[in-house]
């Protein structure tokens, strides 16, 4: 994600994460009772780059944990989301799959 590279070169702090690895890290942090600390770590960067959204599905718990990270950054710091899927492929990118099933 070139946006993250450009932000770093301009002096901003950034972090890159594959969405499935981020979700797995959040689930493990919740199991280990260190979720708040993990979410705070992702909240301290100026730009969080999340890649491969929509590539693999994750469960409802993972979707909820990812939602916590995103809402914790709302109106405070930027998020860049990338996907290997085209928008014309019939995917609904507005809500993670686990959340779509619930509604």
Tab-separated table of C-alpha atoms in Angstrom:
chain	number	residue	atom	x	y	z
A	1	UNK	CA	0.000	0.000	0.000
A	2	UNK	CA	1.804	3.025	-1.326
A	3	UNK	CA	-0.291	5.343	0.835
A	4	UNK	CA	1.340	3.916	3.963
A	5	UNK	CA	4.821	4.309	2.494
A	6	UNK	CA	4.125	7.923	1.543
A	7	UNK	CA	2.745	8.661	5.022
A	8	UNK	CA	5.851	7.164	6.666
A	9	UNK	CA	8.143	9.185	4.410
A	10	UNK	CA	6.224	12.309	5.460
A	11	UNK	CA	6.895	11.532	9.129
A	12	UNK	CA	3.623	9.917	10.111
A	13	UNK	CA	3.527	6.712	12.145
A	14	UNK	CA	1.881	3.840	10.347
A	15	UNK	CA	1.163	0.162	10.751
A	16	UNK	CA	0.331	-2.428	8.083
A	17	UNK	CA	-1.706	-5.555	8.820
A	18	UNK	CA	-3.358	-8.299	6.821
A	19	UNK	CA	-6.945	-8.334	8.054
A	20	UNK	CA	-6.966	-12.045	8.909
A	21	UNK	CA	-3.727	-11.736	10.908
A	22	UNK	CA	-5.107	-8.679	12.699
A	23	UNK	CA	-8.319	-10.522	13.569
A	24	UNK	CA	-6.366	-13.563	14.789
A	25	UNK	CA	-4.171	-11.306	16.938
A	26	UNK	CA	-7.259	-9.667	18.437
A	27	UNK	CA	-8.881	-13.029	19.219
A	28	UNK	CA	-5.690	-14.244	20.929
A	29	UNK	CA	-5.429	-10.970	22.860
A	30	UNK	CA	-9.029	-11.330	24.037
A	31	UNK	CA	-8.338	-14.906	25.152
A	32	UNK	CA	-5.201	-13.756	26.996
A	33	UNK	CA	-7.065	-10.847	28.645
A	34	UNK	CA	-4.867	-8.200	26.965
A	35	UNK	CA	-7.359	-6.948	24.369
A	36	UNK	CA	-7.420	-3.330	25.572
A	37	UNK	CA	-3.623	-3.163	25.359
A	38	UNK	CA	-3.627	-4.611	21.827
A	39	UNK	CA	-6.357	-2.252	20.615
A	40	UNK	CA	-4.479	0.689	22.162
A	41	UNK	CA	-1.336	-0.304	20.250
A	42	UNK	CA	-3.251	-0.061	16.969
A	43	UNK	CA	-4.743	3.249	18.112
A	44	UNK	CA	-1.373	4.964	18.598
A	45	UNK	CA	-0.420	5.089	14.912
A	46	UNK	CA	-1.424	7.889	12.555
A	47	UNK	CA	-2.384	5.523	9.721
A	48	UNK	CA	-3.521	1.918	10.022
A	49	UNK	CA	-3.333	0.069	6.699
A	50	UNK	CA	-5.515	-3.043	6.575
A	51	UNK	CA	-5.052	-5.300	3.574
A	52	UNK	CA	-7.027	-8.151	1.985
A	53	UNK	CA	-10.448	-7.319	3.410
A	54	UNK	CA	-12.957	-9.662	1.794
A	55	UNK	CA	-10.302	-12.188	0.785
A	56	UNK	CA	-11.099	-14.619	3.611
A	57	UNK	CA	-14.119	-14.706	5.860
A	58	UNK	CA	-13.870	-14.471	9.614
A	59	UNK	CA	-16.378	-15.296	12.309
A	60	UNK	CA	-18.715	-13.017	14.209
A	61	UNK	CA	-16.338	-12.672	17.156
A	62	UNK	CA	-13.481	-11.624	14.863
A	63	UNK	CA	-15.721	-9.135	13.080
A	64	UNK	CA	-16.719	-7.606	16.410
A	65	UNK	CA	-13.108	-7.275	17.529
A	66	UNK	CA	-12.104	-5.662	14.234
A	67	UNK	CA	-15.046	-3.292	14.630
A	68	UNK	CA	-13.671	-2.263	18.035
A	69	UNK	CA	-10.324	-1.338	16.479
A	70	UNK	CA	-11.982	0.677	13.724
A	71	UNK	CA	-14.407	2.519	15.987
A	72	UNK	CA	-11.606	3.268	18.439
A	73	UNK	CA	-9.845	5.154	15.653
A	74	UNK	CA	-12.956	6.984	14.460
A	75	UNK	CA	-12.408	10.736	14.172
A	76	UNK	CA	-8.930	10.339	15.721
A	77	UNK	CA	-6.698	8.688	13.115
A	78	UNK	CA	-6.836	7.396	9.565
A	79	UNK	CA	-7.498	3.901	8.267
A	80	UNK	CA	-6.696	2.695	4.751
A	81	UNK	CA	-8.396	-0.523	3.676
A	82	UNK	CA	-7.364	-2.495	0.603
A	83	UNK	CA	-8.782	-5.598	-0.986
A	84	UNK	CA	-7.779	-7.962	-3.748
A	85	UNK	CA	-11.446	-8.284	-4.701
A	86	UNK	CA	-12.968	-5.958	-7.259
A	87	UNK	CA	-16.043	-4.031	-6.246
A	88	UNK	CA	-17.904	-5.561	-9.172
A	89	UNK	CA	-17.369	-9.097	-7.864
A	90	UNK	CA	-20.607	-9.038	-5.891
A	91	UNK	CA	-18.945	-8.628	-2.489
A	92	UNK	CA	-20.556	-6.417	0.128
A	93	UNK	CA	-17.695	-4.415	1.627
A	94	UNK	CA	-19.903	-2.332	3.890
A	95	UNK	CA	-20.166	-5.058	6.525
A	96	UNK	CA	-17.907	-8.037	7.238
A	97	UNK	CA	-19.447	-11.386	6.271
A	98	UNK	CA	-20.098	-12.388	9.866
A	99	UNK	CA	-22.131	-9.239	10.399
A	100	UNK	CA	-24.083	-9.686	7.145
A	101	UNK	CA	-25.237	-13.145	8.245
A	102	UNK	CA	-26.626	-11.701	11.443
A	103	UNK	CA	-28.965	-9.244	9.742
